[in-house]
Short mmCIF file of C-alpha atoms and ligand atoms in Angstrom, two decimals:
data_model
loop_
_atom_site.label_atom_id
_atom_site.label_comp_id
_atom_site.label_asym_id
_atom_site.label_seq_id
_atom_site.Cartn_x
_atom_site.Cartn_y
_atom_site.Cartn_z
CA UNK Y 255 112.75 239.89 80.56
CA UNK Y 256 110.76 241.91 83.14
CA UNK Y 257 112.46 244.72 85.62
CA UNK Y 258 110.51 241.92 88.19
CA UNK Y 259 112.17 239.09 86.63
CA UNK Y 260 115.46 240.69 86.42
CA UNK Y 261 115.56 243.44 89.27
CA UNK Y 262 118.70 246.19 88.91
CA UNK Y 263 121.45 245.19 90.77
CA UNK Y 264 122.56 248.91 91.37
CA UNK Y 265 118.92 248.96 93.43
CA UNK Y 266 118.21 248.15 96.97
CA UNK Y 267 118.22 249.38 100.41
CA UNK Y 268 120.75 248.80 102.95
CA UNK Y 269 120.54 248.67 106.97
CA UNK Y 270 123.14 250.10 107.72
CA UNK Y 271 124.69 249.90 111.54
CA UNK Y 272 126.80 253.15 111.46
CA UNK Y 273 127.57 255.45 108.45
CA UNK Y 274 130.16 257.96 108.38
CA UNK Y 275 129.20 260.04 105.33
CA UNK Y 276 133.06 261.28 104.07
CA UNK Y 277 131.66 265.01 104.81
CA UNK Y 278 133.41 265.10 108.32
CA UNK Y 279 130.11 264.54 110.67
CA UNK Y 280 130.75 261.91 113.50
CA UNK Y 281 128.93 258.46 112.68
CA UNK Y 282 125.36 258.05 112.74
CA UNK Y 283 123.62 255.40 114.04
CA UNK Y 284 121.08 252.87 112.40
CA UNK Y 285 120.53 254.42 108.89
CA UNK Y 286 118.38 253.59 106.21
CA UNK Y 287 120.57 253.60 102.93
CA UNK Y 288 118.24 253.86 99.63
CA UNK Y 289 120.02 253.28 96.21
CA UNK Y 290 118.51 253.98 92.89
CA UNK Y 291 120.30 253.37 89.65
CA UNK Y 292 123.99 253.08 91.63
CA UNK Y 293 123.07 256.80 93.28
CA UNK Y 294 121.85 257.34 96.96
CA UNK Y 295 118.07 258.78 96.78
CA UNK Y 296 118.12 258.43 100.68
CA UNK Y 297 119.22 258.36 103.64
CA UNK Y 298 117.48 258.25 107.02
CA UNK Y 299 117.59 257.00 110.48
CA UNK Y 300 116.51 253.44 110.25
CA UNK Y 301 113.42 253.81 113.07
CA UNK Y 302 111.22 256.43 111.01
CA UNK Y 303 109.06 255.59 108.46
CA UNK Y 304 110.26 254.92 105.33
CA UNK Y 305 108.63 254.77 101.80
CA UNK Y 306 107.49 251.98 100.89
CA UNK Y 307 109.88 250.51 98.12
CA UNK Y 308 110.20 246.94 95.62
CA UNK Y 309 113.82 247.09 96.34
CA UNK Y 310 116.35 243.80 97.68
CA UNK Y 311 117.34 244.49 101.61
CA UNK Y 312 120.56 244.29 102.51
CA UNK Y 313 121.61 243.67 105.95
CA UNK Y 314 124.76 245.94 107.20
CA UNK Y 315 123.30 246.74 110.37
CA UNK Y 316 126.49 245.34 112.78
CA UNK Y 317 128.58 246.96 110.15
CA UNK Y 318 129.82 250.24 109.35
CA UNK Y 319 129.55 251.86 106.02
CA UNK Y 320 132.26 254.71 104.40
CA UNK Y 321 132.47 256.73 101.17
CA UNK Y 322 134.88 254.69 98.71
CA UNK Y 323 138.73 255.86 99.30
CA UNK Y 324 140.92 257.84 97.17
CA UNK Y 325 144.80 257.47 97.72
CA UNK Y 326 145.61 261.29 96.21
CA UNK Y 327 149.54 259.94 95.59
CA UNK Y 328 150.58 256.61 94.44
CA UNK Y 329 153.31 255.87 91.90
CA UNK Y 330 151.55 252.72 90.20
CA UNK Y 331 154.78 251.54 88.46
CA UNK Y 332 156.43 250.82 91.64
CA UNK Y 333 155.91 247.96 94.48
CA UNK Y 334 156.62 248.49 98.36
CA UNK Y 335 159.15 245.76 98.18
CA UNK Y 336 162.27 246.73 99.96
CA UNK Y 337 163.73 243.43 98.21
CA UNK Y 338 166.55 245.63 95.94
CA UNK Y 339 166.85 242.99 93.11
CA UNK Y 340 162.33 244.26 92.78
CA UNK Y 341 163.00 247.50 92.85
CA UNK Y 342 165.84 247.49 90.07
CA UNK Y 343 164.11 245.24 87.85
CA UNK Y 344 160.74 248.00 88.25
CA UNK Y 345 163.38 250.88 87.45
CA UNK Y 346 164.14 249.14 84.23
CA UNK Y 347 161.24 247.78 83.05
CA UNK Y 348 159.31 247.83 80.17
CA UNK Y 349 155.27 248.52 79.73
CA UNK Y 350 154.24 245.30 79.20
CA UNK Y 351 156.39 243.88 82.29
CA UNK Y 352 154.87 246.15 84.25
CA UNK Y 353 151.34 246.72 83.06
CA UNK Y 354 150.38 243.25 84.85
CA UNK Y 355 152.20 244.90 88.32
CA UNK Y 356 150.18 248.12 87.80
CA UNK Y 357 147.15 246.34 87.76
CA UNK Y 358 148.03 244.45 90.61
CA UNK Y 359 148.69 246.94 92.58
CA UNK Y 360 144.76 248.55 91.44
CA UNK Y 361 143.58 245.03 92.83
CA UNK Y 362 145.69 246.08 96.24
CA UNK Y 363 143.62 249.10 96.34
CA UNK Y 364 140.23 247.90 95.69
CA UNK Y 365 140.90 245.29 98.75
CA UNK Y 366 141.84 247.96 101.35
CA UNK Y 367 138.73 250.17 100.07
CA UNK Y 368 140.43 252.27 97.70
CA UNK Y 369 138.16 253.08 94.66
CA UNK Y 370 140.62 256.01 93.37
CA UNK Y 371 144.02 256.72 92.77
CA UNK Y 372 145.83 259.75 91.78
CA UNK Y 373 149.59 258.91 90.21
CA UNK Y 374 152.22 261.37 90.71
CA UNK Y 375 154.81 260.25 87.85
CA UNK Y 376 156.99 257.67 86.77
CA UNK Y 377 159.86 258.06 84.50
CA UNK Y 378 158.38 256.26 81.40
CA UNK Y 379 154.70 257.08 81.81
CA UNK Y 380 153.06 253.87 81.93
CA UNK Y 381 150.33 254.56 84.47
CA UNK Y 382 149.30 257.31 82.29
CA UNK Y 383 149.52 254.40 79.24
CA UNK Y 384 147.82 252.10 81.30
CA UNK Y 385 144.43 254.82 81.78
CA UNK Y 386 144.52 255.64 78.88
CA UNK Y 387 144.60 252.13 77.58
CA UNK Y 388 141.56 251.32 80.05
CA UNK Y 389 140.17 254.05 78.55
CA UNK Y 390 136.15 253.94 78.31
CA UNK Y 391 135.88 250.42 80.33
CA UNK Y 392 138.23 251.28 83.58
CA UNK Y 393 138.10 248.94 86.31
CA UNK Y 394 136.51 249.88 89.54
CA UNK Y 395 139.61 251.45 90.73
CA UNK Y 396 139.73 255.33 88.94
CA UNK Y 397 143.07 256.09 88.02
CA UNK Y 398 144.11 259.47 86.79
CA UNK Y 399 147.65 259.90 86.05
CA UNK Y 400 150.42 262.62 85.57
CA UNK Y 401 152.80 260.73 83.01
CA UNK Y 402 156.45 261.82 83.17
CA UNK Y 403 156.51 264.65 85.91
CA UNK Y 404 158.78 267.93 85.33
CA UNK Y 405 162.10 268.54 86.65
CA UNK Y 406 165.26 270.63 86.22
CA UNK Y 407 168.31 268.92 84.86
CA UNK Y 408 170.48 267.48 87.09
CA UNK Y 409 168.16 267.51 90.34
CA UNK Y 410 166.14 265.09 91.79
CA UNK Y 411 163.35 263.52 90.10
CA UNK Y 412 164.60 260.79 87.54
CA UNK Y 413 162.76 258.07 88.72
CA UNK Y 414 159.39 259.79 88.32
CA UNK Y 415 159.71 262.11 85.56
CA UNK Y 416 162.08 264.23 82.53
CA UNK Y 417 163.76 267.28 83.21
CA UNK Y 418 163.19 270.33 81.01
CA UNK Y 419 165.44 270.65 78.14
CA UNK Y 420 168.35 272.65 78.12
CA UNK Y 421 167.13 276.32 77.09
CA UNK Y 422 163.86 275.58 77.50
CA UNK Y 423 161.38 276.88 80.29
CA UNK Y 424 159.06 275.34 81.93
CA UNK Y 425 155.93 276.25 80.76
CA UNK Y 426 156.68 276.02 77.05
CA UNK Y 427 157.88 272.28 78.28
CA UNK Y 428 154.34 272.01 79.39
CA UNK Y 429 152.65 273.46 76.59
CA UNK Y 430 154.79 270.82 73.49
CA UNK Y 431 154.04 267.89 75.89
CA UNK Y 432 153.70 264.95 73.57
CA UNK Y 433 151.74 262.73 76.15
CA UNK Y 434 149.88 265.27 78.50
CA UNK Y 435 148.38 263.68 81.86
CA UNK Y 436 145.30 264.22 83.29
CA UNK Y 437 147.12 266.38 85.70
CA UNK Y 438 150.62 268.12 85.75
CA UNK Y 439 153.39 267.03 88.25
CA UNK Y 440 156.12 269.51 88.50
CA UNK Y 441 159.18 268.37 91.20
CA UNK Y 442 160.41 271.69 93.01
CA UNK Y 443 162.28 270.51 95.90
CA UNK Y 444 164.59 267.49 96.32
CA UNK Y 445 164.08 264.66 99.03
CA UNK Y 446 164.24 264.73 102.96
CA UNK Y 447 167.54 263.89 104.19
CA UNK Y 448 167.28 260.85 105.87
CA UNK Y 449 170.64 261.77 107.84
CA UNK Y 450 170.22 265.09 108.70
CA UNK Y 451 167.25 266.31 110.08
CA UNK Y 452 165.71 269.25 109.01
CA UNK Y 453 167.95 269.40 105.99
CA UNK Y 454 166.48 271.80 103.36
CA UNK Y 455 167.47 271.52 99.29
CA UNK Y 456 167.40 274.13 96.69
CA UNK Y 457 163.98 274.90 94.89
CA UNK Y 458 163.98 273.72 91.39
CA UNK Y 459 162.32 276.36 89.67
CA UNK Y 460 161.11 280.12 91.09
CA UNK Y 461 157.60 281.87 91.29
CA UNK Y 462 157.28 282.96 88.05
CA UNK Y 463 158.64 280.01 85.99
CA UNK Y 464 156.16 277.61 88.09
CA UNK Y 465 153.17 280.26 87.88
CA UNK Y 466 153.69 280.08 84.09
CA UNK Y 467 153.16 276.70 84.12
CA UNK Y 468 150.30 276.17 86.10
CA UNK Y 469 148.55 278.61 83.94
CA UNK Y 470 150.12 276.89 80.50
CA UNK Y 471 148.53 273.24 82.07
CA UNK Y 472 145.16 275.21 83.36
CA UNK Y 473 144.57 276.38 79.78
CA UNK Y 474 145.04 272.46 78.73
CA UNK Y 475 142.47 271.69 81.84
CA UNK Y 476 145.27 269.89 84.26
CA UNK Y 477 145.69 271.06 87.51
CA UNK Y 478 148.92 270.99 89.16
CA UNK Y 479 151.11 268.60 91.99
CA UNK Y 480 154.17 270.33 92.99
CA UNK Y 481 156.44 267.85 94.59
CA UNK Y 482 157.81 270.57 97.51
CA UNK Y 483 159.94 269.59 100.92
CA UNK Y 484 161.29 272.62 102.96
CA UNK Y 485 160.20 275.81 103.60
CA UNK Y 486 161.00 277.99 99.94
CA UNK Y 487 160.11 275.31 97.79
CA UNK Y 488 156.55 275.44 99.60
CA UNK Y 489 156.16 278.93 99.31
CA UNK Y 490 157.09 279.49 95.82
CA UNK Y 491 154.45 276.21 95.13
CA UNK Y 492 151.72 277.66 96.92
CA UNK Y 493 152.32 281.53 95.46
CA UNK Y 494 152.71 280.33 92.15
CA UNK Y 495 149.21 278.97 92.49
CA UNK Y 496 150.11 274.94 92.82
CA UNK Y 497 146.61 272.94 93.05
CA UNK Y 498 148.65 270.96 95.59
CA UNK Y 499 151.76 270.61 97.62
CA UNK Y 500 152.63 267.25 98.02
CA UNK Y 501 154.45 265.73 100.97
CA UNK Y 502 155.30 269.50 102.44
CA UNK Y 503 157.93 268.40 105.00
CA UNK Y 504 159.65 271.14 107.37
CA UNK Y 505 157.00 273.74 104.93
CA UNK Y 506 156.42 275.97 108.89
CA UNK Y 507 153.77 277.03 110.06
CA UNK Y 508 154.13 280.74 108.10
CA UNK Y 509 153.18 278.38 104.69
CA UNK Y 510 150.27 276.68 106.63
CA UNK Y 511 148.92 279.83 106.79
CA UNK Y 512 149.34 280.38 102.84
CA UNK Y 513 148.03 277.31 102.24
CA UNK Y 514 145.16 277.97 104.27
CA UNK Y 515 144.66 281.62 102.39
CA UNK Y 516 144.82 280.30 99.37
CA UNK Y 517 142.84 277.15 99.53
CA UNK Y 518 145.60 275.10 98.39
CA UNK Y 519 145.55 271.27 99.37
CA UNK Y 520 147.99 269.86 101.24
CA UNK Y 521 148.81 266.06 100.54
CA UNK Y 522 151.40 265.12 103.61
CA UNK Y 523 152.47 261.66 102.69
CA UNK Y 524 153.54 260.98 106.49
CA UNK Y 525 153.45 257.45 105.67
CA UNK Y 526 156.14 257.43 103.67
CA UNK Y 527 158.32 258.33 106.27
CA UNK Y 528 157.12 255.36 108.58
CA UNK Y 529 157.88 253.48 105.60
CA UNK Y 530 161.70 254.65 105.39
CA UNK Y 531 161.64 254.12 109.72
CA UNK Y 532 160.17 250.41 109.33
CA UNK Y 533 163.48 249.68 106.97
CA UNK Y 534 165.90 251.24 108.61
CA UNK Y 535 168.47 249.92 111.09
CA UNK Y 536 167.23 249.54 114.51
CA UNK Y 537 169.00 251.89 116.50
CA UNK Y 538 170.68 253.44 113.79
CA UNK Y 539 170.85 257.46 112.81
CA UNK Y 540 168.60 256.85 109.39
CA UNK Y 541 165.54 255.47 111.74
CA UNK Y 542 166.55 258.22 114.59
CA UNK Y 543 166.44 261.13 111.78
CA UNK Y 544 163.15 258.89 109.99
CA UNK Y 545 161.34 259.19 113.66
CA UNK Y 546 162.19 262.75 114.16
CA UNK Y 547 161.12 263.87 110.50
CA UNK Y 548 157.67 261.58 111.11
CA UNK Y 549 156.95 263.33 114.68
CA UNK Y 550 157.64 266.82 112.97
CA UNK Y 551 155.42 265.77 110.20
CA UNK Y 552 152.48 265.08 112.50
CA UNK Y 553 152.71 268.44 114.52
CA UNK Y 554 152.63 270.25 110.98
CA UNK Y 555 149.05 268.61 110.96
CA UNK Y 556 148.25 269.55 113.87
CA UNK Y 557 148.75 273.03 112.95
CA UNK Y 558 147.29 272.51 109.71
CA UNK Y 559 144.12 271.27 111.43
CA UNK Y 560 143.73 274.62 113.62
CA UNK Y 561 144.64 276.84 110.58
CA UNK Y 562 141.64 274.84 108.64
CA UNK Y 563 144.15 273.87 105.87
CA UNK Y 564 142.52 271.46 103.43
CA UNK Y 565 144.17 267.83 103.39
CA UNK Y 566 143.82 265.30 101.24
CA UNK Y 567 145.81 262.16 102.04
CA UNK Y 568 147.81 260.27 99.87
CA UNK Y 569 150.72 257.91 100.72
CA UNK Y 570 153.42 257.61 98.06
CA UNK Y 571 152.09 254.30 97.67
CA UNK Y 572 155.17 252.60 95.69
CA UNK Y 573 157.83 253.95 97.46
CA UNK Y 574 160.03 251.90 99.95
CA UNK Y 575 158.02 249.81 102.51
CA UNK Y 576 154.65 251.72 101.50
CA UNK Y 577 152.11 248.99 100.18
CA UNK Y 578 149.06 249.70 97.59
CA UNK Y 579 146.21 250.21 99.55
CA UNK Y 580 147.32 249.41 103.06
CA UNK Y 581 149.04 252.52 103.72
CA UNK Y 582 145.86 254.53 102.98
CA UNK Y 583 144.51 253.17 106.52
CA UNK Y 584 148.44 253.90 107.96
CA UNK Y 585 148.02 257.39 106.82
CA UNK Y 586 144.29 257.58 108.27
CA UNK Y 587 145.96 256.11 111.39
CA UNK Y 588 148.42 258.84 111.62
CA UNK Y 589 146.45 261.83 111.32
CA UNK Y 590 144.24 260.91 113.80
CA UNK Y 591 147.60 260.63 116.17
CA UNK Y 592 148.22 264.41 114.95
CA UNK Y 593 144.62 265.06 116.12
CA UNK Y 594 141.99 264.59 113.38
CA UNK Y 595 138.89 262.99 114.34
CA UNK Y 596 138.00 259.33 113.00
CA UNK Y 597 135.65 261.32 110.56
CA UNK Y 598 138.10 263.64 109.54
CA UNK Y 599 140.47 261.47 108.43
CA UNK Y 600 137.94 259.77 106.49
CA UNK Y 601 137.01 263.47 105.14
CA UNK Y 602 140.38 263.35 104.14
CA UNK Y 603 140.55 260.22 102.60
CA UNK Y 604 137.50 260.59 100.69
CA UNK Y 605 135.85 264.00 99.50
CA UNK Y 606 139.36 266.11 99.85
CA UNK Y 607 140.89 263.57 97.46
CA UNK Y 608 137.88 263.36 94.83
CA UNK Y 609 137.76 266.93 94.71
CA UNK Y 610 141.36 267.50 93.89
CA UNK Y 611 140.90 264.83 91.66
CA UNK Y 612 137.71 266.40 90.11
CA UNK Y 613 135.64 263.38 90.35
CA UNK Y 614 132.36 264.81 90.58
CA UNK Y 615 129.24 263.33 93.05
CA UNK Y 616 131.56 261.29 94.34
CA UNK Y 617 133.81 261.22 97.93
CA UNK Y 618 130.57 261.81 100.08
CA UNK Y 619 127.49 259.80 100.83
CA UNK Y 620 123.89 261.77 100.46
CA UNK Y 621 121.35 261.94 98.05
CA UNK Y 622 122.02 262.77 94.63
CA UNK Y 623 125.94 261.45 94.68
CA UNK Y 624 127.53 257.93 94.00
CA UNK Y 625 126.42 254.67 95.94
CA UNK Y 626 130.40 254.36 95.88
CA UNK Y 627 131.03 253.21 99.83
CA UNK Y 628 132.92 250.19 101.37
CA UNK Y 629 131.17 248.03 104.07
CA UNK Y 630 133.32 247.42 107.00
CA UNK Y 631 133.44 244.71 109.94
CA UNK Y 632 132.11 246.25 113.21
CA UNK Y 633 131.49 249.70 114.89
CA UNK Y 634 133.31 252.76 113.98
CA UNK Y 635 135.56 252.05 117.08
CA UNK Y 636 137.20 248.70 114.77
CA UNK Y 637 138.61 251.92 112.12
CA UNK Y 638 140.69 251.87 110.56
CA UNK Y 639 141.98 248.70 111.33
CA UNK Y 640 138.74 247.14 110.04
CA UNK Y 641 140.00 248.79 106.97
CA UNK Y 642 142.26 245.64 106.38
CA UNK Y 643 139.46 243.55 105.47
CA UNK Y 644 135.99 245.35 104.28
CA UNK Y 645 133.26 242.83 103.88
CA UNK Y 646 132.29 244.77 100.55
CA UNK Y 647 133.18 247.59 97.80
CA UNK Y 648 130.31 248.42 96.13
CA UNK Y 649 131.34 251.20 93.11
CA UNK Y 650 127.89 253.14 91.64
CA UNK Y 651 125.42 250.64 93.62
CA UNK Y 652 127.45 247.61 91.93
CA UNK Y 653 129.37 245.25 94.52
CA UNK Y 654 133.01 245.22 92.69
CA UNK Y 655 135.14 243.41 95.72
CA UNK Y 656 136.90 242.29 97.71
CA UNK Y 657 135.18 239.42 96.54
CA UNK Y 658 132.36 240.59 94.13
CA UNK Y 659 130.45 237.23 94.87
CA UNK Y 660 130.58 237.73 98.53
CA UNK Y 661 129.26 241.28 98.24
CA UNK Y 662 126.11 242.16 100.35
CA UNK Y 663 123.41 239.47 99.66
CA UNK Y 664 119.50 240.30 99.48
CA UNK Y 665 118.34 239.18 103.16
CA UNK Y 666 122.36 237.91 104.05
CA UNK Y 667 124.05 239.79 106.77
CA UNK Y 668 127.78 241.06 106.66
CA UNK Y 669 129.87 239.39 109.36
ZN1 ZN U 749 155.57 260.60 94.99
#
């Protein structure tokens, strides 16, 4: 068979109406996409010349085109479902009862645009099972997984991890890990009171014993979460030399700053917290404390957006009333009410994530990186509400969903 009779599929060239390119530049109008082997070769406005290339067309040209998502926390094991009879039977559940859920909840993803996921812990580490059971055939959704997270006995943390055993530090926890993750989760803080506001708990471990550790899981190549609410916990996280802080809650503006110094990225989760406010009582003190901790969430990122803090969003996916995949375009929603432009957020979403996950050539769209992008319904102005229903994921050049069949078609416009 001839490269005529059988022309790559990763190949072609795509109108495309408006592209927002994941690096944090407003949309461009009418561009010219070229894709070579599932990698952009080019990319130029649609009116000048172009070379002349034996590649399929694709029409995209009333639609606009992103850099494929990455959701930089999900806990894969668990569903949204505020049902408690779901939620028990997930905290008790074995591999193969939940491998099929995990793998839903990767299908969730890929539908809202999500192409990678980053898994902050669950207590019997089966999304870390489940990657490395995909191993060298994943799906089009990247996972990359923690495994059990780290905690100290007695404080919070059960659901998603092991604490460190009794006369044991932390690092030399790290170091006999019999399953290590691609990445380390370490819990330092507990959770936000949902009663009072502004309520602040202990730090799990100090400076030193987390510095230790991050150093003990660099020398194994894993960079570090550090689950950290309230204002110490941050501090010792981001002086200890944390890769991240994730969720960062009541952190102040002083820690900003650090995190700003030191180039450490901040993963806000503010989602989550709409999720606890959409479940709680309608007038009642948990959704007045839920609003209050949500509002002070968003002026953090305002602050974090002057200080040039780098943010990578990811939603706790898993976690009460927070779905797979849609709460990516919640939490895209939300910063841009703290602020961000609608190519920010999608900065955000995209190259902040894959670069904390260390996905190489991938997050941004220009020549030389992955043909990884969604196609989505309508101008720029539709995000990210269009977000709910992309007309295509296409993952390296190939079209992978929502519906693979209904990808872009040579000559066949996207509605
Ligand atoms: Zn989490």
């Amino acid at each position: 068979m001839t490269d005529t009779a059988c022309p790559r599929r990763d190949s072609f060239v795509m109108r495309v109406g408006w592209l927002l390119d994941g690096t944090g530049r407003p949309a461009r109008k009418g561009v010219r996409l070229t894709v070579v082997g599932g990698v952009v070769q080019d990319l130029r406005p649609a009116a000048e010349a172009a070379p002349v290339e034996d590649l399929p067309v694709l029409d995209a040209s009333e639609n606009t085109v992103i850099p494929g998502l990455v959701d930089a926390h999900v806990h894969l094991f668990m569903s949204s479902a505020a049902d408690p009879a779901v939620r028990q039977a997930q905290l008790n559940a074995s591999y193969s009862q939940l491998r099929p859920v995990m793998r839903g909840h990767l299908a969730q993803h890929l539908a809202a645009g999500v192409v990678a996921v980053r898994d902050g812990g669950d207590y019997g580490g089966f999304a870390l099972r489940l990657r490395r059971e995909m191993g060298a055939s994943p799906g089009p959704v990247q996972v990359r997984a923690a495994g059990r997270a780290w905690r100290r006995e007695g404080r919070y943390g059960s659901l998603i991890g092991r604490p460190v055993a009794c006369g044991r530090d932390l690092a030399r926890a790290v170091a006999m890990e019999d399953a290590p993750g691609d990445h380390l989760k370490i819990v330092n803080s507990g959770l936000n009171s949902l009663t009072d506001f502004g309520r602040q708990t202990p730090t799990q471990f100090g400076v030193d014993e987390l510095r230790a550790a991050v150093a003990e899981g660099l020398r194994r190549g894993r960079r570090t979460m550090v689950h950290a609410n309230g204002s110490e916990a941050v501090r010792v996280a981001a002086e200890a030399g944390a890769h991240s802080v994730e969720h960062g809650f009541f952190m102040g503006t002083d820690n900003l700053a650090r995190l700003a110094d030191r180039q450490v990225v901040w993963v806000p989760t503010a989602v989550a917290m709409q999720g606890y406010l959409r479940h709680a009582g309608p007038d009642s003190r948990e959704a007045d404390v839920c609003r209050r901790n949500l509002e002070h969430q968003l002026e953090q990122l305002r602050v974090a957006r002057q200080k040039g803090v780098r943010v990578a969003l990811g939603t706790d996916a898993g976690t009460l009333g927070v779905g797979h995949g849609a709460a990516l375009r919640e939490e895209i929603a939300l910063v841009m009410e703290a602020g961000y432009s609608l190519a920010e957020a999608l900065e955000c979403a995209s190259l902040q994530g894959a670069r904390l996950m260390g996905l190489g050539g991938q997050g941004v769209l220009r020549p030389g990186w992955a043909a990884t992008l969604v196609v989505l319904p309508g101008p720029p102005t539709a995000l990210p509400g269009s977000l709910a229903a992309p007309r295509a994921v296409l993952v390296d050049g190939l079209p992978v969903g929502p519906a693979a069949d209904g990808g872009p078609g040579e000559g066949r416009s996207m509605p």
